[in-house]
Coordinates of C-alpha atoms in Angstrom, one line a residue:
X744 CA 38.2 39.2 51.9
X745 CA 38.3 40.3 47.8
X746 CA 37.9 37.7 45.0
X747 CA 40.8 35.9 44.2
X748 CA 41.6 33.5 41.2
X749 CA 42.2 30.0 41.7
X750 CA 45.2 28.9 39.6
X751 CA 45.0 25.4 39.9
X752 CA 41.7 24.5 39.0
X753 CA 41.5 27.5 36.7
X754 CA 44.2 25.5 35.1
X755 CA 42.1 22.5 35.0
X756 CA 38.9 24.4 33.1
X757 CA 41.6 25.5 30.6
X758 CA 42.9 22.1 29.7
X759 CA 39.0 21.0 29.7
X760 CA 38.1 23.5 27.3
X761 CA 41.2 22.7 24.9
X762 CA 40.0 19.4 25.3
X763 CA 36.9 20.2 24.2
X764 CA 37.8 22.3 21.1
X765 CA 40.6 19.7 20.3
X766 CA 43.5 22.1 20.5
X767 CA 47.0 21.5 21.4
X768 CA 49.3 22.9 23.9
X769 CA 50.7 24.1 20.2
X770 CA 48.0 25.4 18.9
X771 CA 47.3 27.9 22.3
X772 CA 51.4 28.7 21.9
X773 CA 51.1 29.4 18.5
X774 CA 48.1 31.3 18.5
X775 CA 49.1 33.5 21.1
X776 CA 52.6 33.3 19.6
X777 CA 54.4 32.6 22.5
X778 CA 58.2 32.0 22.3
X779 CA 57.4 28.5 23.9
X780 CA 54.9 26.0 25.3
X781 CA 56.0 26.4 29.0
X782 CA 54.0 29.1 29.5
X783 CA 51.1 27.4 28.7
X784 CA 52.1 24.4 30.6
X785 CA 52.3 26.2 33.8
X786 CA 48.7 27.7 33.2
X787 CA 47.6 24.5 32.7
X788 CA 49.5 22.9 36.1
X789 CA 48.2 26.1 38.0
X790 CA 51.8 27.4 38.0
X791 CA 51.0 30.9 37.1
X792 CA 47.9 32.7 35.3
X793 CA 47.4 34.0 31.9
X794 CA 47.6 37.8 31.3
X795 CA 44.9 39.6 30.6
X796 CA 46.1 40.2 27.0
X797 CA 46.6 36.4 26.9
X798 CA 43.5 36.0 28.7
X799 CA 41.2 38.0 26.4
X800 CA 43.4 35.9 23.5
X801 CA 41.5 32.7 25.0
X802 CA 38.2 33.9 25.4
X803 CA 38.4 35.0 21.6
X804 CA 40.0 31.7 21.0
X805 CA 37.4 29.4 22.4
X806 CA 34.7 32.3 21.9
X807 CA 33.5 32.2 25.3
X808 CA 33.9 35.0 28.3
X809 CA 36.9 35.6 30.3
X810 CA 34.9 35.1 33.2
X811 CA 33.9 31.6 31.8
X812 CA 37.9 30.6 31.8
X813 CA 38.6 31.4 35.5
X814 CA 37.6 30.1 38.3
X815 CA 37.6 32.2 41.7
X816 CA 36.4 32.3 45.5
X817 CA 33.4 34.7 44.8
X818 CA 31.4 35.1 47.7
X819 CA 27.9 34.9 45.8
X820 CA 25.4 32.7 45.1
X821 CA 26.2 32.3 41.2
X822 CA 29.7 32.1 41.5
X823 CA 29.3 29.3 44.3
X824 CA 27.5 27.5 41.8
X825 CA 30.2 28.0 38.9
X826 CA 32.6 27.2 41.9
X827 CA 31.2 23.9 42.2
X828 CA 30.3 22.7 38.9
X829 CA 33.8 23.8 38.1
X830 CA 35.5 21.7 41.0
X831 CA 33.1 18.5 39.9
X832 CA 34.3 18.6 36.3
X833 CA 37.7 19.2 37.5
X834 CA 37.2 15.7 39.8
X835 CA 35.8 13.8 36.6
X836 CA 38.1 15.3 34.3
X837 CA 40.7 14.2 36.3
X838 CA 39.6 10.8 36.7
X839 CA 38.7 10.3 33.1
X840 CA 42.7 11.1 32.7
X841 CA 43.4 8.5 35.3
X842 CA 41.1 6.0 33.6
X843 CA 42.9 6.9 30.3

């Protein structure tokens, strides 16, 4: 089986790191100058995936790696642990919302 990208909680790291860096669904749109916010909405709800251009965008954007937006099914020791800590943020990011 090949590395795939997990949309949904690839989704979830995204909003995290907006979060994070204060930035709006506006602010990405604009930035990326976008015709509209849906696209970035269905990144966000793991809808569809960023292009590449839009990808490399982000990682200038928040000033971190591509590979540090995504999240994937790597079949490796590192990327398990990325895998991991990525789905246990995503499960208290997620309830922090809830708790909001």
């Amino acid at each position: 089986m090949f590395p795939i990208i997990d949309r949904k909680r690839t989704g979830i790291r995204l909003r995290r790191i907006m979060d994070e860096r204060g930035l709006s669904i506006k602010d990405v749109q604009q930035y990326l100058e976008l015709g509209s916010v849906q696209s970035v909405y269905h990144w966000l709800n793991g809808l569809s995936m960023p292009t590449i251009d839009n990808l490399y965008a982000l990682s200038e954007l928040f000033q971190m790696p591509i590979d540090d937006l995504v999240c994937g099914n790597r079949d490796n020791v590192f990327a398990y642990k990325s895998d991991s800590q990525c789905e246990r943020i995503s499960a208290y990011y997620e309830r922090l919302n809830k708790a909001a």
